[in-house]
XYZ file of C-alpha atoms in Angstrom:
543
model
C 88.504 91.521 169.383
C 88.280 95.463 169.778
C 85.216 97.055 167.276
C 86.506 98.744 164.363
C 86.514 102.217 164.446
C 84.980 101.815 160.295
C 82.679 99.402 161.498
C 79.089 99.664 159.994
C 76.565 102.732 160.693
C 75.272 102.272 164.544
C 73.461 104.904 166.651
C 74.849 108.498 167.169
C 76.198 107.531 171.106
C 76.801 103.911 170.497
C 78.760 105.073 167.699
C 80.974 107.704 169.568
C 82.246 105.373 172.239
C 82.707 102.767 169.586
C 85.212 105.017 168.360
C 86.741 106.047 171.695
C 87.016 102.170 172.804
C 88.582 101.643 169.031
C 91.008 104.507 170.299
C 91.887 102.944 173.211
C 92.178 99.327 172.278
C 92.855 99.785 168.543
C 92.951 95.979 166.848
C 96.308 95.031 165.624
C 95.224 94.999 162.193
C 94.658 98.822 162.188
C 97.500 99.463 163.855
C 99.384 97.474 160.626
C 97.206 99.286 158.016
C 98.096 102.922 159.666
C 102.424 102.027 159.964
C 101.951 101.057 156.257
C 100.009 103.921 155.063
C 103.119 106.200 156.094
C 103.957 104.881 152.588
C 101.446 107.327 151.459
C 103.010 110.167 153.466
C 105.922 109.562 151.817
C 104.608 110.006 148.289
C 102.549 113.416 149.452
C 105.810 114.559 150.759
C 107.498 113.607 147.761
C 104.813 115.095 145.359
C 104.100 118.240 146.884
C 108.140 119.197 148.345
C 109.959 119.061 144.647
C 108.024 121.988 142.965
C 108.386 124.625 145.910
C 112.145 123.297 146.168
C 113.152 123.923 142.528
C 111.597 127.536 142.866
C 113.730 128.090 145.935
C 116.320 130.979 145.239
C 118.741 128.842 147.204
C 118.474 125.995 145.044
C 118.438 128.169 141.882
C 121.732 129.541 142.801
C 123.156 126.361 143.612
C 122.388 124.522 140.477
C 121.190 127.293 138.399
C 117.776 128.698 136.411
C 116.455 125.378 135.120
C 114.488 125.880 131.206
C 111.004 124.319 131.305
C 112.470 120.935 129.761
C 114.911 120.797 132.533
C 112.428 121.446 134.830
C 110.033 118.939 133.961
C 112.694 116.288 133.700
C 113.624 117.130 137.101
C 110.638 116.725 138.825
C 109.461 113.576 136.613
C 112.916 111.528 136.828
C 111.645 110.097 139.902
C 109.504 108.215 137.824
C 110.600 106.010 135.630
C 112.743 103.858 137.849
C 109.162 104.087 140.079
C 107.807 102.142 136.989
C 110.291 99.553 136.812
C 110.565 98.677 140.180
C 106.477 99.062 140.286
C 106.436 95.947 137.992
C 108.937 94.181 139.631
C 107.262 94.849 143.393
C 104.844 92.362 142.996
C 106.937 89.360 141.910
C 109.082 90.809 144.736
C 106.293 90.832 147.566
C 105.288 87.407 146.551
C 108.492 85.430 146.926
C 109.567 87.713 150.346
C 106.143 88.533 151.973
C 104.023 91.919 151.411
C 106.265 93.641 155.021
C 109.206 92.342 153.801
C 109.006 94.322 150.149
C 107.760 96.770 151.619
C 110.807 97.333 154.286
C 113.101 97.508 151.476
C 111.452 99.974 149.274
C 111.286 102.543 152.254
C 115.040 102.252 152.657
C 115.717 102.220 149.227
C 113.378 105.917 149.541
C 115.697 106.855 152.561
C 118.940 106.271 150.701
C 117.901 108.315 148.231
C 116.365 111.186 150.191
C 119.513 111.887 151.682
C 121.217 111.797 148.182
C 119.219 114.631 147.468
C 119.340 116.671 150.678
C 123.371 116.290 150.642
C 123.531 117.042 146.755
C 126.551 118.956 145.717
C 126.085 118.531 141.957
C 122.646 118.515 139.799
C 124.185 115.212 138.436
C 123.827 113.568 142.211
C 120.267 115.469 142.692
C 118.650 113.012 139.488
C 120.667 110.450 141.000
C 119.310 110.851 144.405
C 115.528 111.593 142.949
C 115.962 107.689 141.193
C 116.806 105.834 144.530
C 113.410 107.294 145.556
C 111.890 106.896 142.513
C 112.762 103.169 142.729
C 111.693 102.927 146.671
C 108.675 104.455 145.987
C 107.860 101.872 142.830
C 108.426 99.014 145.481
C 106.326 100.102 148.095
C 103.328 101.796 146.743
C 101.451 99.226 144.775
C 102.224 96.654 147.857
C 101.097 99.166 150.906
C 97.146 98.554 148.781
C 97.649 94.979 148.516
C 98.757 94.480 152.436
C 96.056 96.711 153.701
C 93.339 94.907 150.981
C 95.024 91.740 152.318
C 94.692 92.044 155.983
C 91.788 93.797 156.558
C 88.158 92.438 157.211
C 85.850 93.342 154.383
C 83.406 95.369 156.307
C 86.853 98.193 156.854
C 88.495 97.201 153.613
C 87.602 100.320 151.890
C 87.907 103.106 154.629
C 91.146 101.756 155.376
C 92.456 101.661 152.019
C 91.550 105.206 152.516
C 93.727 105.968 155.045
C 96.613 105.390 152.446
C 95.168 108.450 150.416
C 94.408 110.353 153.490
C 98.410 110.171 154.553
C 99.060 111.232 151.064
C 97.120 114.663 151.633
C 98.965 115.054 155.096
C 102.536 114.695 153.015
C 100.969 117.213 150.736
C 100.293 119.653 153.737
C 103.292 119.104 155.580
C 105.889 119.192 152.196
C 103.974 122.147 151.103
C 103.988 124.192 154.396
C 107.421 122.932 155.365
C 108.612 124.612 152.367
C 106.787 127.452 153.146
C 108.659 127.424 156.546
C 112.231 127.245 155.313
C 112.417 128.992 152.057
C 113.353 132.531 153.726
C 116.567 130.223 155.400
C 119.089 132.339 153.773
C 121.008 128.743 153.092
C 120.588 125.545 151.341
C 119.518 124.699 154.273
C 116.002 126.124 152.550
C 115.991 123.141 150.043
C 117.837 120.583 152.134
C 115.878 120.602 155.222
C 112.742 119.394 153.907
C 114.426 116.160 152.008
C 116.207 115.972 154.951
C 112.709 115.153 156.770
C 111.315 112.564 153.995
C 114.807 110.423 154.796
C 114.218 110.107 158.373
C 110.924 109.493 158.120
C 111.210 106.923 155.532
C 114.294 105.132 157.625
C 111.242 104.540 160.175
C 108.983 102.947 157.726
C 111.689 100.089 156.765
C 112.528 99.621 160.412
C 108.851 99.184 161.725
C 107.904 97.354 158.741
C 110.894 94.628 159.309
C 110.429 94.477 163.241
C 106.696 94.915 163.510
C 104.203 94.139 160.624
C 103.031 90.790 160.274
C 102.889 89.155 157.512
C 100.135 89.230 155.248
C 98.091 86.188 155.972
C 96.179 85.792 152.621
C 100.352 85.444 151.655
C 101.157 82.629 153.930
C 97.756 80.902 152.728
C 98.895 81.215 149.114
C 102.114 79.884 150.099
C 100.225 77.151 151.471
C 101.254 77.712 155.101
C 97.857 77.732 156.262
C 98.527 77.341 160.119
C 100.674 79.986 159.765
C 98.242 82.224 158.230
C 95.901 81.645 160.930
C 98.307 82.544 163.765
C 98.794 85.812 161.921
C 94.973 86.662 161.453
C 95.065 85.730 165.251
C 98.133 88.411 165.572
C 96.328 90.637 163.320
C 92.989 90.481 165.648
C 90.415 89.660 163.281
C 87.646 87.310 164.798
C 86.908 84.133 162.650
C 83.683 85.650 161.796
C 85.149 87.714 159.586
C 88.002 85.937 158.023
C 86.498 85.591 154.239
C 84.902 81.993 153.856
C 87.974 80.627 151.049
C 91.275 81.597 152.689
C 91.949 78.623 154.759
C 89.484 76.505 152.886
C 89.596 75.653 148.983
C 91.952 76.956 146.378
C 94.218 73.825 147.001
C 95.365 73.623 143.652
C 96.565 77.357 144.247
C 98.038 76.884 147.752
C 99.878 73.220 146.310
C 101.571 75.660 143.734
C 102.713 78.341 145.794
C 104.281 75.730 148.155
C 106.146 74.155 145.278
C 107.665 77.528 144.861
C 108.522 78.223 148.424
C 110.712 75.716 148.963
C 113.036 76.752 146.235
C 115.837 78.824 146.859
C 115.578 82.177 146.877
C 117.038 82.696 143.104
C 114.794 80.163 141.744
C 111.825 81.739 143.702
C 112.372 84.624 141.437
C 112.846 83.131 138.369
C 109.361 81.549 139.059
C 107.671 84.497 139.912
C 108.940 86.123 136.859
C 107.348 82.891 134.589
C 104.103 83.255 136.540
C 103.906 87.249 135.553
C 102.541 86.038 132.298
C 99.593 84.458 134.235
C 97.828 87.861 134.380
C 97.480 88.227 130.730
C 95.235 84.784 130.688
C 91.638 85.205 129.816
C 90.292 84.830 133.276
C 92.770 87.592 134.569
C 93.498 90.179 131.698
C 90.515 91.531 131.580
C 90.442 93.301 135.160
C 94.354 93.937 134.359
C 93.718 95.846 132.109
C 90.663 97.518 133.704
C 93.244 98.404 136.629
C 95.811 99.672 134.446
C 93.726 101.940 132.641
C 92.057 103.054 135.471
C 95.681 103.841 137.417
C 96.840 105.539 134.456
C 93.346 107.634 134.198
C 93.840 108.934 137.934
C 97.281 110.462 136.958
C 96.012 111.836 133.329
C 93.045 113.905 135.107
C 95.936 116.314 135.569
C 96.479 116.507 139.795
C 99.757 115.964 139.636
C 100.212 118.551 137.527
C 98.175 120.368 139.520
C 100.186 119.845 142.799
C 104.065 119.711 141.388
C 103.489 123.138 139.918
C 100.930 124.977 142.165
C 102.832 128.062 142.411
C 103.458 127.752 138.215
C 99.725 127.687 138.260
C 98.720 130.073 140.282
C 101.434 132.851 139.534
C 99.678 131.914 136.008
C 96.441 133.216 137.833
C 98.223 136.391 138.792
C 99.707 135.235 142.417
C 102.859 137.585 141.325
C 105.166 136.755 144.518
C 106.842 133.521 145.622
C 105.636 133.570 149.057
C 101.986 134.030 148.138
C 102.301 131.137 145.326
C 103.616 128.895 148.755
C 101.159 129.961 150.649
C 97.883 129.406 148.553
C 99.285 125.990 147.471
C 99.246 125.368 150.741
C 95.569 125.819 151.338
C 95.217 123.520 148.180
C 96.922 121.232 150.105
C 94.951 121.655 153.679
C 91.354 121.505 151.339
C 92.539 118.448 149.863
C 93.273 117.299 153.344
C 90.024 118.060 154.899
C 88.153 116.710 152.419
C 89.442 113.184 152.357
C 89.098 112.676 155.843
C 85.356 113.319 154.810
C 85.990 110.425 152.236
C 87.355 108.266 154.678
C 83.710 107.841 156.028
C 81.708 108.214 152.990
C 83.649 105.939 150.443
C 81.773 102.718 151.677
C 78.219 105.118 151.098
C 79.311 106.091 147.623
C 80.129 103.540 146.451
C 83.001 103.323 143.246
C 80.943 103.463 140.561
C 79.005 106.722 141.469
C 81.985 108.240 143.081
C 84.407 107.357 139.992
C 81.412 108.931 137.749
C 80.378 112.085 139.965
C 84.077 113.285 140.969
C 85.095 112.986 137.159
C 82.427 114.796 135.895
C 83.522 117.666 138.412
C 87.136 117.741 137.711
C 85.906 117.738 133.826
C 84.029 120.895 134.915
C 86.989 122.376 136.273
C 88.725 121.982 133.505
C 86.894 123.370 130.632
C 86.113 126.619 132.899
C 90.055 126.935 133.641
C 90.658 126.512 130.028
C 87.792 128.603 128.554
C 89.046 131.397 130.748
C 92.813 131.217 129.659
C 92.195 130.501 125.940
C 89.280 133.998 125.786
C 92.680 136.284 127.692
C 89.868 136.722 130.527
C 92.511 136.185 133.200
C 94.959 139.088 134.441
C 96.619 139.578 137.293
C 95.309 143.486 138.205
C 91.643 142.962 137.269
C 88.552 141.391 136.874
C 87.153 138.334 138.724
C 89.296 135.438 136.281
C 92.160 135.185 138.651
C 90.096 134.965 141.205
C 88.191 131.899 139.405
C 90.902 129.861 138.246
C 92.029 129.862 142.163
C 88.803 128.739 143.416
C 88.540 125.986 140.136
C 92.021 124.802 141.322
C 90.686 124.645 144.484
C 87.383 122.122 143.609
C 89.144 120.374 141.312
C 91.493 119.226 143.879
C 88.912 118.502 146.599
C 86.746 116.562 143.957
C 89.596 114.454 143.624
C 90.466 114.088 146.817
C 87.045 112.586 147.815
C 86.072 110.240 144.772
C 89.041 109.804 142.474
C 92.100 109.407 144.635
C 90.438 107.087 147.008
C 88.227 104.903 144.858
C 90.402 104.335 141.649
C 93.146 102.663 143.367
C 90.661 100.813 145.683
C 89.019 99.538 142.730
C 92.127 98.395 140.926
C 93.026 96.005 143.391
C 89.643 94.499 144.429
C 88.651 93.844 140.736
C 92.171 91.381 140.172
C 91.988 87.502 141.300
C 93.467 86.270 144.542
C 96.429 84.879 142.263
C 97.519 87.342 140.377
C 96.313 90.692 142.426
C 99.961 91.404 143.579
C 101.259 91.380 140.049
C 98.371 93.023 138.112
C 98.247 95.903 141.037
C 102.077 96.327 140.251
C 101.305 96.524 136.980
C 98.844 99.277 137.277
C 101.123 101.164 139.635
C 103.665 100.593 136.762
C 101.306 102.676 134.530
C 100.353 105.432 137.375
C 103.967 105.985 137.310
C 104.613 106.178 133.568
C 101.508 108.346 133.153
C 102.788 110.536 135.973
C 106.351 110.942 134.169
C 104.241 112.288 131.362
C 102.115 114.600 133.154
C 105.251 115.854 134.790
C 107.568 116.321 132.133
C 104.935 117.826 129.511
C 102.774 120.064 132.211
C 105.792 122.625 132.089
C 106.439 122.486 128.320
C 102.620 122.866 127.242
C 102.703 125.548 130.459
C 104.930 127.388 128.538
C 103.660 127.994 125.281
C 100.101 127.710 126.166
C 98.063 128.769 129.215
C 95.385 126.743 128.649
C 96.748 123.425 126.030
C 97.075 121.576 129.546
C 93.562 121.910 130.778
C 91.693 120.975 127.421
C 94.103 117.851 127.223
C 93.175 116.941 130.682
C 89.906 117.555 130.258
C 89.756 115.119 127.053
C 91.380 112.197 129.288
C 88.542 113.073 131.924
C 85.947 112.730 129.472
C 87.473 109.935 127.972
C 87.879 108.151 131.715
C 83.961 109.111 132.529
C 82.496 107.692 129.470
C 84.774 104.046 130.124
C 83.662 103.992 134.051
C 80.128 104.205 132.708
C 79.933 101.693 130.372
C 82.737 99.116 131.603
C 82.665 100.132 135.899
C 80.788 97.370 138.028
C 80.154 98.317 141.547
C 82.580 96.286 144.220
C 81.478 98.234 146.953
C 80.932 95.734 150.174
C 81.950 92.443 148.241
C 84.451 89.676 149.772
C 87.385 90.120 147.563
C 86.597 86.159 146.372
C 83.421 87.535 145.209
C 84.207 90.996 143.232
C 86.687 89.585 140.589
C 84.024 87.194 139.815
C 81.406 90.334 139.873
C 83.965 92.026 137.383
C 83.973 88.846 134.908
C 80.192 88.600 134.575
C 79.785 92.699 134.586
C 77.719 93.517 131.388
C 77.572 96.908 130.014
C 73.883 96.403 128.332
C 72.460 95.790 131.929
C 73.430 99.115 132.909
C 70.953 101.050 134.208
C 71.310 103.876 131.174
C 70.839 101.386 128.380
C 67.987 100.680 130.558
C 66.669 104.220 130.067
C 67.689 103.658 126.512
C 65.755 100.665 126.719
C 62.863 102.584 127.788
C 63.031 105.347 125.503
C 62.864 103.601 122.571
C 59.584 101.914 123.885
C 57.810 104.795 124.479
C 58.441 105.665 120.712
C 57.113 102.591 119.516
C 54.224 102.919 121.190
C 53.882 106.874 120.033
C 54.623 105.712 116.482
C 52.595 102.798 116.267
C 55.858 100.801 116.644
C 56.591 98.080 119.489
C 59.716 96.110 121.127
C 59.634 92.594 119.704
C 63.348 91.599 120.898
C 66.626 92.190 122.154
C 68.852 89.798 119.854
C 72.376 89.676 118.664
C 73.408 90.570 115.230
C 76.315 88.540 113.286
C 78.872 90.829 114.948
C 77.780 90.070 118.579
C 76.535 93.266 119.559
C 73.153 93.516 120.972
C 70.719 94.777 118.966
C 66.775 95.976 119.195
C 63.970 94.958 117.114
C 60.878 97.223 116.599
C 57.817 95.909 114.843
C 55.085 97.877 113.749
C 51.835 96.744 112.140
C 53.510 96.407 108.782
C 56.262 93.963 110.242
C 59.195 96.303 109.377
C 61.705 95.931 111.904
C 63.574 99.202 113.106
C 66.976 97.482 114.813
C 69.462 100.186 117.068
């Protein structure tokens, strides 16, 4: 089998022809994990074309000067049916096969692309922005799950990564490529670049049906085990590194899924549908809902709001003309770029934990300057140095998202979920990234309008908010077989962190400066964990 080009740390030369041989003679399964991450390019293009588009004086004189409600319902319509068809991806993608969903989510994407670049009314624009919205909900949350699925573990994480680094080139090229056509003195301005996302997303669902194997932790589930090992053959991985359980073990699991394969395709559903319910039993709700919250945390940090309405932002900052507005959300765009590629390499080094922790306590710095400066009037567009440093916040607030946040979050809230019900609970917490992401769309305008700096302090709460749950609730996952890391998850407890440690600590050094001294850690009637002090009278002090 040909190395991995995200195999482990080796020596500076070693490594560089490691990477040129990897170049080469790339291994089938990263050829797979790069065709599916175009998924990703899809959603940058997506994210960071419809803002620049709406502000087009082309499309304002086709379908008129939008108010901020129309605006934000605009942009955030694509979301909704995202939701939906989120939830229903998994249950999809486990009665067709991970490619399979995936195939028909990209052309559902390209259908409605090229709604929207041939719209002659507003009324078939929404329409159009649906059909992606609903592509986009089937193939998201199942591009993590293939790539989690058919990867070894040593390059799981970096090349989940890659799905977030093709996210950041989408956001480049939709940003620049609006750049590039808005002086068109057509709607060819507007058209052109949704134009783009259709083709490219009609090559997605053609590769994806004609090429990409099938997922072979699928077919084991299924309980077509030989099958599953012919397609880790296809795939390239050496038996050394298939995970120890997905051939052997889990009959009971792979005697189910059989059962259900050889119904017909109708009933299939109807089965997958019961066995949605399965993620809300005690062994699986608990890192359900960890993913969920965590999904819907990455979208209320506020960079979506961020990206859809760069140039609202920074002509906010005192960027007066259209073209400069373009243009510096453009560098956003190339910084967020660059910096992910950095995170590519360093997400296995972090770790989740630290980088969930570190990059949110960044962003929340971000945000409370941003909104300090609007709500004290210290921002104006011809003087002073407060334009100039809500640009450059913009600016590390995206890159600190870039390299912890966007990478590790929805890394994290896949790994954490059980082999049985990961499709479903991932769908599920791409179901909430989307709702979440309606809301941050269709408010970010409104608050926008009235206020300057209402959306920063309310993002900066949910960062807060988000930092204080990672810290108590977060286990590290980083380098665990994904058998192994839901079972890490289950037995995670919050009182063996290392900061109640400290806590821990502290309070023993005051006993022993008071006179007082640990005695126990115990549970009181409520179950909580509690402290005993004793001091030479035998009063207990309990925290």
């Amino acid at each position: 089998m040909a190395t991995a080009i995200f195999a482990a740390p080796l020596p500076s030369a070693q490594r560089w022809k490691t990477y040129l041989r990897t170049i080469r003679h790339p291994p089938s399964y990263l050829t797979a994990c790069l065709l599916v991450s175009l998924g990703g390019l899809l959603n940058g293009m997506d994210t960071s074309t419809i803002g620049p588009v709406i502000s087009m004086p082309a499309f304002s004189q086709k379908f008129g000067t939008f108010s901020s409600f129309l605006e934000g319902f605009v942009v955030s319509c694509i979301l909704i049916p995202g939701a939906v068809f989120s939830f229903l991806g998994g249950s999809l993608s486990d009665s067709l096969g991970r490619a399979r969903a995936i195939a028909i989510g990209a052309l559902a994407f390209s259908a409605g692309a090229a709604i929207e670049a041939s719209a002659l009314s507003l009324g078939m624009f929404i329409a159009g922005r649906c059909i992606v919205g609903a592509g986009q909900g089937l193939f998201l949350s199942v591009c993590v799950v293939y790539v989690c699925e058919v990867a070894p573990p040593k390059q799981r994480g970096p090349l989940t990564t890659v799905i977030q680094l093709l996210i950041t080139i989408g956001l480049c090229l939709g940003f620049f490529t609006s750049y590039g056509t808005v002086k068109i003195p057509s709607s060819l301005s507007w058209r052109l670049p949704l134009a783009l996302q259709s083709g490219i997303a009609f090559f997605l669902a053609l590769a994806s049906h004609l090429y990409l194997p099938p997922s072979p932790r699928w077919l084991a589930q299924k309980g077509r085990r030989v099958e599953a090992s012919q397609a880790w053959d296809r795939l390239g991985v050496s038996g050394a590194e298939r995970e120890k359980d997905l051939l052997q073990g889990g009959d009971q699991v792979f005697e189910a899924r059989a059962e259900i394969e050889v119904l017909p395709f109708g009933k299939r559903m109807q089965a997958n549908l019961r066995d949605f319910s399965t993620v809300f039993r005690k062994e699986s709700r608990k890192p359900m809902f960890m993913g969920v919250f965590m999904m819907a945390a990455q979208q209320m940090s506020g960079i979506d709001g961020v990206i859809y309405y760069a140039p609202l932002l920074f002509s906010q900052a005192g960027l007066s003309s259209t073209e400069a507005s373009f243009l510096a959300s453009g560098v956003s765009a190339i910084l967020i770029f660059v910096f992910t590629i950095l995170a590519v390499f360093m997400v296995d080094r972090w770790g989740r934990r630290a980088s969930t922790i570190g990059g949110g306590l960044v962003m929340l710095g971000c945000m409370a300057t941003m909104a300090m400066l609007h709500a004290t009037g210290s921002v104006h567009s011809d003087r002073g140095i407060g334009k100039w440093t809500v640009i450059v916040t913009i600016y590390v607030f995206s890159t600190g998202y870039s390299m912890t946040w966007a990478i590790g979050l929805k890394l994290f809230a896949s790994e954490i979920q059980p082999a049985a019900t990961r499709a479903t609970a991932t769908s599920i917490a791409q179901g909430a990234n989307f709702i979440t992401n309606f809301l941050v769309a269709f408010i970010t305008p409104v608050i926008l309008s009235r206020s300057s700096s209402g959306a920063y302090f309310m993002f900066g709460g949910f960062l807060l908010l988000t930092v204080g749950v990672s810290i108590v609730y977060m286990p590290e996952t980083r380098g665990v077989d994904l058998e192994s890391v839901s079972h890490a998850f289950s037995i995670h407890n919050p009182v063996d962190l290392p900061i109640f440690k400290v806590i821990r600590n502290v309070v023993k050094k005051i006993g022993k400066r008071t006179g007082l001294r640990p005695a126990s850690v115990h549970s009181n009637n409520s179950g909580s964990q509690g402290i005993e002090l004793e001091g030479r009278s035998n009063a207990r002090v309990v925290t």
